[in-house]
Amino acid sequence: AQAAVVEIDGNSSDAKKKLIEALIEANPNKAAVGNTIHLKGTFTLDEGLVLNANGVTIEGDGKDATKLVFKGVKAGGNADGLSVTGSNFTIRKLSIVDAPGNALKVVGGKNILISELKAVWTPSMPTAANGPYGLYPVKCQNVTIENSEAYGASDAGIYFGQSSNGIIKGNKVSRNVAGIEVENSTSVDVFENDVDDNTGGILVFDLPIIPNDPNPIIGGHKIRVFKNRIVGNNRVNFGPEGAMIGSLPTGTGMMVLASTHVEIFNNVIMGHQTTNITIGSYALMQKPTTRQGYNPYPEAISIHDNEVGGGGYEPVGGSAKSSGELVAAIAAAISKKPEGGPLTDIIWDGVVHPKWAKRMPDKLKICLSKNESNKKPATFANYDFLNLLKGKPKVSQSLAPHKCSLKPLDEVKW
């Protein structure tokens, strides 16, 4: 059967009813090809939308021409703007506005295209009451997020989690707590994105536990972050109290936490008040983990040929009190002043697997080269976190141990 095109005008009196029917009937047989749902105008919705089907395309007439507005959603029920379970799904050319939960959540699908989409929360001063994630594929494969925008998310504007084969390119993210977050994922290219005015710019995490997920996928690796503009992400952290994102220090350009095989190159990473780039182990969470198969150490990290400068001038923590205390302790150790002082452009917690305490194998090293601004090399510090906890850190600002190079990672293709 040929796929049908369903046209719905948001200004019609029964627009909501028609849209919900179209989503239910889009693909009752879950075949490889479903319907195209073409949306026009503004839809004012008082409940979240759900699509459970394969092969469906939802498209509007443009990010500013077609809008799904969720201001009137009542508490309870589905809080996400659009929640999708299915493969071969495309959504493009529309905005999702003021979802109480996530703007767009896609779970467990393959071959997902998110293009020319805008996820936005409208208060000019974003708050913890905003939804956590703008564009939020989780446990998916073969995902492209391109030419899209995300503003005001109380966790991450664009989140790629527990997924493999991701291309995140040409997006604009601003006024979120985290701009772009790649978590527990494998084979991801993040490039040509414009990331500014978030609390933190781009985060690459691998965590042993994920809230509300008893069986998370772990072992994130093979992440390339390149040709991005990551500038001035100094928005005060407005993440909800108690959420892990609350510990993200305001003014973090890039963070790599407990991930392996990460390559960061040809980016502009400038003007972050806490630090331009931070590299750390799961030890920073100060919570023990016994998760089988989890590697809590950042290994095989290559950071090269970036324009990096103007970072660390006024280090602060996030919304979590412990975060501020930790940043203050690091600043005091690096500046050798009890009251603290500036941090460097690049910081590393110095925590390695005990078996590499004397020497890291070359293929697992943290390699830093040709990171500079106006011909001035980016400043660096290893703040020796485990000894910092004991009050006697051996801080090193020497780049010599990191003058190395790793084999470039492959382009993500599928």
Coordinates of C-alpha atoms in Angstrom, one line a residue:
A1 CA 0.0 0.0 0.0
Q2 CA 1.2 3.5 -0.8
A3 CA 2.0 5.8 2.0
A4 CA -0.7 8.5 2.5
V5 CA -0.1 12.1 3.2
V6 CA -2.4 13.5 5.9
E7 CA -2.8 17.3 5.9
I8 CA -3.8 19.0 9.1
D9 CA -4.3 22.8 9.7
G10 CA -3.6 23.9 13.3
N11 CA -6.1 26.7 12.9
S12 CA -9.1 24.4 12.2
S13 CA -11.6 23.8 15.0
D14 CA -10.8 20.1 15.3
A15 CA -7.1 20.3 14.7
K16 CA -6.1 18.5 18.0
K17 CA -8.6 15.7 17.3
K18 CA -7.3 15.2 13.8
L19 CA -3.7 15.2 14.8
I20 CA -4.2 12.6 17.6
E21 CA -6.1 10.4 15.1
A22 CA -3.4 10.8 12.5
L23 CA -0.8 9.7 15.0
I24 CA -2.8 6.6 16.1
E25 CA -3.7 5.6 12.5
A26 CA -0.3 6.6 11.0
N27 CA 0.9 3.0 10.8
P28 CA -1.4 0.4 12.4
N29 CA 0.6 -2.5 10.9
K30 CA 4.0 -1.1 11.9
A31 CA 5.2 -1.7 8.3
A32 CA 8.5 -0.1 7.1
V33 CA 6.7 2.8 5.4
G34 CA 4.0 4.7 7.1
N35 CA 2.2 8.0 6.5
T36 CA 3.4 11.5 6.2
I37 CA 1.6 13.9 8.5
H38 CA 1.9 17.4 7.1
L39 CA 1.1 20.2 9.7
K40 CA 0.3 23.8 9.0
G41 CA -0.1 26.7 11.4
T42 CA -0.1 26.7 15.2
F43 CA -1.6 23.8 17.2
T44 CA -2.6 24.7 20.8
L45 CA -2.5 21.4 22.8
D46 CA -3.4 20.5 26.3
E47 CA -1.9 17.0 26.3
G48 CA 1.3 15.4 25.1
L49 CA 1.4 13.6 21.8
V50 CA 2.4 9.9 21.3
L51 CA 3.5 8.1 18.1
N52 CA 4.0 4.3 18.3
A53 CA 4.8 3.3 14.7
N54 CA 7.5 2.8 12.1
G55 CA 8.2 4.7 8.9
V56 CA 6.3 7.9 9.8
T57 CA 7.3 11.4 8.7
I58 CA 5.9 14.5 10.5
E59 CA 6.7 17.7 8.7
G60 CA 5.7 21.3 9.0
D61 CA 6.2 24.4 6.7
G62 CA 9.2 25.7 8.7
K63 CA 10.4 26.2 12.3
D64 CA 8.5 29.5 12.6
A65 CA 5.5 28.6 10.4
T66 CA 4.4 25.4 12.1
K67 CA 4.2 25.2 15.9
L68 CA 3.0 22.6 18.5
V69 CA 2.4 24.7 21.6
F70 CA 1.9 22.9 24.9
K71 CA 1.3 25.7 27.3
G72 CA -2.1 24.3 28.5
V73 CA -1.0 20.8 29.4
K74 CA -2.4 19.7 32.8
A75 CA -0.3 17.9 35.4
G76 CA -0.3 14.2 35.0
G77 CA -0.6 12.2 31.8
N78 CA 2.1 12.3 29.2
A79 CA 4.2 15.4 29.9
D80 CA 6.5 15.1 26.8
G81 CA 5.6 17.2 23.8
L82 CA 6.0 14.4 21.4
S83 CA 7.0 10.9 22.5
V84 CA 8.0 8.5 19.7
T85 CA 8.6 4.7 19.8
G86 CA 9.5 3.5 16.3
S87 CA 12.1 3.3 13.6
N88 CA 12.5 5.0 10.2
F89 CA 11.1 8.2 11.7
T90 CA 11.6 11.7 10.3
I91 CA 10.5 15.0 11.9
R92 CA 11.3 18.3 10.4
K93 CA 10.4 21.9 9.8
L94 CA 8.4 22.8 13.0
S95 CA 8.7 24.0 16.5
I96 CA 7.8 22.3 19.8
V97 CA 7.0 25.0 22.4
D98 CA 6.7 24.9 26.2
A99 CA 6.4 21.1 26.7
P100 CA 6.1 20.4 30.4
G101 CA 8.5 17.4 30.0
N102 CA 10.9 16.8 27.1
A103 CA 10.1 18.5 23.8
L104 CA 10.8 15.5 21.6
K105 CA 11.7 12.1 23.0
V106 CA 12.5 9.1 20.7
V107 CA 13.1 5.8 22.3
G108 CA 14.6 2.6 20.9
G109 CA 14.4 3.5 17.2
K110 CA 16.7 3.0 14.2
N111 CA 17.2 5.4 11.3
I112 CA 15.9 8.7 12.9
L113 CA 16.1 12.0 11.2
I114 CA 15.5 15.2 13.2
S115 CA 15.9 18.2 10.9
E116 CA 15.1 21.9 11.0
L117 CA 13.3 21.5 14.3
K118 CA 13.1 24.0 17.2
A119 CA 12.6 23.0 20.8
V120 CA 11.9 26.0 22.9
W121 CA 10.7 27.2 26.3
T122 CA 9.5 30.7 26.0
P123 CA 10.4 32.5 29.3
S124 CA 13.3 34.7 28.5
M125 CA 14.9 33.7 31.8
P126 CA 14.8 29.9 31.7
T127 CA 13.9 28.1 35.0
A128 CA 14.2 24.7 36.6
A129 CA 10.4 24.3 35.8
N130 CA 11.2 24.0 32.1
G131 CA 11.4 20.5 30.6
P132 CA 14.7 18.7 31.0
Y133 CA 15.6 17.9 27.3
G134 CA 14.8 19.5 24.0
L135 CA 15.7 16.9 21.4
Y136 CA 16.2 13.6 23.2
P137 CA 16.9 10.3 21.4
V138 CA 17.7 7.5 23.8
K139 CA 18.7 3.9 23.1
C140 CA 18.5 4.6 19.3
Q141 CA 20.7 3.7 16.4
N142 CA 21.6 5.8 13.3
V143 CA 20.3 9.2 14.3
T144 CA 20.9 12.5 12.6
I145 CA 20.1 15.8 14.4
E146 CA 20.7 18.6 12.0
N147 CA 20.0 22.3 11.4
S148 CA 17.9 22.4 14.6
E149 CA 17.6 24.7 17.6
A150 CA 17.1 24.2 21.3
Y151 CA 16.5 26.9 23.9
G152 CA 15.7 26.9 27.6
A153 CA 16.0 23.2 28.6
S154 CA 16.6 22.6 32.3
D155 CA 19.1 19.8 31.5
A156 CA 20.3 19.6 27.9
G157 CA 19.1 21.3 24.7
I158 CA 20.2 18.3 22.6
Y159 CA 20.9 14.9 24.3
F160 CA 22.1 11.8 22.6
G161 CA 22.0 9.0 25.2
Q162 CA 22.8 5.3 25.3
S163 CA 22.8 5.3 21.5
S164 CA 25.1 4.4 18.7
N165 CA 25.8 6.1 15.3
G166 CA 24.9 9.7 15.8
I167 CA 25.5 12.8 13.7
I168 CA 24.8 16.1 15.5
K169 CA 25.5 18.9 13.0
G170 CA 24.7 22.5 12.2
N171 CA 22.6 23.1 15.3
K172 CA 22.2 26.2 17.4
V173 CA 21.8 25.7 21.2
S174 CA 21.5 28.5 23.7
R175 CA 20.1 29.3 27.2
N176 CA 20.1 25.6 28.3
V177 CA 21.9 24.2 31.3
A178 CA 23.9 21.9 28.9
G179 CA 24.0 22.8 25.2
I180 CA 24.8 19.3 23.8
E181 CA 25.2 16.2 25.9
V182 CA 26.5 12.9 24.6
E183 CA 26.0 10.3 27.3
N184 CA 26.9 6.6 27.3
S185 CA 27.0 6.5 23.5
T186 CA 29.2 5.1 20.8
S187 CA 30.3 6.4 17.4
V188 CA 29.1 10.0 17.4
D189 CA 30.2 13.0 15.4
V190 CA 29.3 16.4 16.8
F191 CA 30.3 19.2 14.4
E192 CA 29.5 22.7 13.0
N193 CA 27.2 23.5 15.9
D194 CA 26.9 27.0 17.5
V195 CA 26.9 26.6 21.3
D196 CA 26.7 29.7 23.4
D197 CA 25.1 31.2 26.5
N198 CA 24.4 27.8 28.2
T199 CA 25.8 26.8 31.6
G200 CA 28.1 24.3 29.9
G201 CA 28.7 23.9 26.1
I202 CA 29.3 20.3 25.0
L203 CA 29.4 17.4 27.5
V204 CA 30.7 13.9 26.8
F205 CA 29.8 11.6 29.7
D206 CA 29.9 7.9 30.5
L207 CA 28.1 7.0 33.7
P208 CA 27.5 3.8 35.6
I209 CA 24.0 4.7 36.6
I210 CA 21.2 6.6 34.9
P211 CA 18.3 7.9 36.9
N212 CA 15.1 5.8 36.4
D213 CA 16.9 3.3 34.2
P214 CA 17.7 0.0 36.0
N215 CA 19.7 -1.3 33.1
P216 CA 21.6 1.5 31.3
I217 CA 23.9 0.9 28.3
I218 CA 27.5 1.8 29.4
G219 CA 30.9 2.1 27.7
G220 CA 30.6 5.3 25.7
H221 CA 33.5 5.7 23.2
K222 CA 34.5 6.9 19.7
I223 CA 33.2 10.5 20.0
R224 CA 34.5 13.2 17.7
V225 CA 33.7 16.9 18.5
F226 CA 35.0 19.2 15.7
K227 CA 34.4 22.5 13.9
N228 CA 32.1 23.8 16.6
R229 CA 31.8 27.3 18.0
I230 CA 31.7 26.9 21.8
V231 CA 31.9 30.4 23.2
G232 CA 30.8 32.2 26.4
N233 CA 28.7 29.4 28.0
N234 CA 28.5 31.3 31.3
R235 CA 24.7 31.2 32.1
V236 CA 24.1 30.6 35.8
N237 CA 23.2 26.9 36.3
F238 CA 19.4 26.7 36.7
G239 CA 19.2 22.9 36.8
P240 CA 16.6 21.4 39.3
E241 CA 17.8 20.9 42.8
G242 CA 19.2 17.4 43.3
A243 CA 19.6 16.6 39.6
M244 CA 23.1 15.6 38.5
I245 CA 23.2 18.5 36.0
G246 CA 23.1 20.8 39.0
S247 CA 26.8 20.0 39.7
L248 CA 27.9 21.3 36.2
P249 CA 30.0 24.4 37.0
T250 CA 28.7 27.6 35.4
G251 CA 31.2 28.6 32.7
T252 CA 32.3 25.1 31.4
G253 CA 33.1 25.0 27.7
M254 CA 33.6 21.3 27.2
M255 CA 33.6 18.5 29.7
V256 CA 34.8 14.9 29.1
L257 CA 33.9 12.6 32.0
A258 CA 34.9 9.0 32.2
S259 CA 34.7 8.5 28.4
T260 CA 37.3 6.8 26.1
H261 CA 38.5 7.4 22.6
V262 CA 37.3 11.0 22.3
E263 CA 38.8 13.4 19.7
I264 CA 38.2 17.2 20.0
F265 CA 39.7 19.3 17.2
N266 CA 39.3 22.4 15.0
N267 CA 36.8 24.0 17.5
V268 CA 36.7 27.5 18.8
I269 CA 36.4 27.1 22.6
M270 CA 36.7 30.5 24.2
G271 CA 35.7 32.7 27.1
H272 CA 34.4 30.3 29.8
Q273 CA 34.7 31.6 33.3
T274 CA 35.4 28.3 35.1
T275 CA 37.4 26.5 32.4
N276 CA 37.3 26.0 28.6
I277 CA 37.9 22.2 28.8
T278 CA 37.7 19.9 31.8
I279 CA 38.6 16.2 31.7
G280 CA 37.7 14.1 34.7
S281 CA 37.1 10.6 36.0
Y282 CA 33.9 9.3 37.7
A283 CA 35.8 9.9 41.0
L284 CA 34.7 13.5 40.8
M285 CA 31.2 12.3 41.6
Q286 CA 32.5 11.1 45.0
K287 CA 30.2 8.1 44.8
P288 CA 31.6 4.6 44.7
T289 CA 30.5 2.4 41.8
T290 CA 30.6 -1.3 41.5
R291 CA 29.0 -1.5 38.1
Q292 CA 30.4 -4.6 36.3
G293 CA 32.3 -3.6 33.1
Y294 CA 32.3 0.1 33.8
N295 CA 35.5 2.1 33.2
P296 CA 35.5 5.2 35.3
Y297 CA 38.6 6.7 33.7
P298 CA 39.0 9.0 30.7
E299 CA 41.4 7.3 28.4
A300 CA 42.6 7.9 24.8
I301 CA 41.5 11.5 24.8
S302 CA 43.0 13.6 21.9
I303 CA 42.5 17.4 22.0
H304 CA 44.3 19.2 19.2
D305 CA 44.3 22.1 16.8
N306 CA 41.6 24.1 18.7
E307 CA 41.4 27.8 19.3
V308 CA 41.3 27.9 23.1
G309 CA 41.8 30.9 25.3
G310 CA 40.3 33.3 27.8
G311 CA 39.1 30.6 30.2
G312 CA 39.1 30.2 34.0
Y313 CA 39.0 33.9 34.9
E314 CA 36.2 33.6 37.6
P315 CA 35.6 29.9 38.5
V316 CA 32.3 29.0 40.2
G317 CA 30.2 25.9 40.8
G318 CA 26.8 24.9 39.6
S319 CA 23.5 25.0 41.4
A320 CA 24.6 22.2 43.7
K321 CA 26.5 23.4 46.8
S322 CA 29.1 20.6 46.7
S323 CA 30.0 21.7 43.1
G324 CA 30.9 25.2 44.3
E325 CA 33.0 23.7 47.1
L326 CA 34.9 21.4 44.7
V327 CA 35.6 24.2 42.2
A328 CA 36.8 26.5 45.0
A329 CA 39.2 23.7 46.3
I330 CA 40.6 23.2 42.7
A331 CA 41.0 26.9 42.3
A332 CA 42.9 27.2 45.6
A333 CA 45.2 24.3 44.7
I334 CA 46.0 25.6 41.2
S335 CA 46.5 29.2 42.3
K336 CA 48.2 28.2 45.5
K337 CA 46.1 30.8 47.3
P338 CA 43.7 29.7 50.1
E339 CA 41.1 32.2 48.8
G340 CA 41.4 30.7 45.3
G341 CA 42.1 32.3 42.0
P342 CA 41.8 31.7 38.3
L343 CA 41.8 28.3 36.7
T344 CA 43.5 27.3 33.5
D345 CA 42.0 26.9 30.1
I346 CA 42.2 23.1 30.3
I347 CA 42.0 21.1 33.6
W348 CA 42.4 17.4 34.3
D349 CA 41.7 15.6 37.6
G350 CA 44.8 13.4 37.1
V351 CA 43.0 10.2 38.1
V352 CA 44.1 7.1 36.2
H353 CA 43.6 3.4 36.6
P354 CA 45.9 2.2 39.4
K355 CA 47.7 -0.1 37.1
W356 CA 48.8 2.9 35.0
A357 CA 49.9 5.0 38.0
K358 CA 53.6 4.9 36.9
R359 CA 53.0 5.1 33.1
M360 CA 50.0 5.2 30.8
P361 CA 50.2 3.1 27.7
D362 CA 50.7 5.4 24.7
K363 CA 47.4 4.4 23.1
L364 CA 45.4 5.4 26.3
K365 CA 47.1 8.8 27.0
I366 CA 45.5 12.2 27.2
C367 CA 47.1 14.1 24.3
L368 CA 47.0 17.9 24.1
S369 CA 48.6 19.7 21.2
K370 CA 48.3 22.9 19.2
N371 CA 45.5 24.4 21.4
E372 CA 46.1 28.1 21.4
S373 CA 44.7 31.6 20.8
N374 CA 46.6 34.5 19.2
K375 CA 49.7 32.3 19.2
K376 CA 49.4 31.9 23.0
P377 CA 49.2 28.2 24.1
A378 CA 46.2 27.3 26.2
T379 CA 47.1 27.0 29.8
F380 CA 46.8 23.6 31.6
A381 CA 46.7 22.1 35.0
N382 CA 46.5 18.6 36.4
Y383 CA 45.1 19.2 39.9
D384 CA 45.6 15.7 41.3
F385 CA 42.1 15.2 42.6
L386 CA 42.7 12.1 44.8
N387 CA 45.4 14.0 46.8
L388 CA 43.4 17.1 46.7
L389 CA 40.8 15.3 48.8
K390 CA 43.5 14.5 51.3
G391 CA 44.6 18.2 51.3
K392 CA 48.0 17.6 49.6
P393 CA 47.6 17.8 45.8
K394 CA 50.7 17.7 43.6
V395 CA 49.5 20.2 41.0
S396 CA 51.3 20.1 37.7
Q397 CA 50.9 22.7 34.9
S398 CA 53.4 21.0 32.6
L399 CA 52.0 20.0 29.2
A400 CA 55.1 17.8 28.6
P401 CA 53.4 14.5 29.6
H402 CA 50.6 15.2 27.2
K403 CA 52.8 16.0 24.1
C404 CA 51.6 13.0 22.1
S405 CA 49.2 12.1 19.3
L406 CA 46.6 9.4 18.9
K407 CA 45.3 7.8 15.7
P408 CA 42.4 9.9 14.4
L409 CA 39.0 8.4 14.9
D410 CA 36.9 7.4 11.9
E411 CA 34.0 9.4 10.5
V412 CA 30.7 8.1 11.6
K413 CA 28.8 6.3 8.8
W414 CA 26.1 3.8 8.5

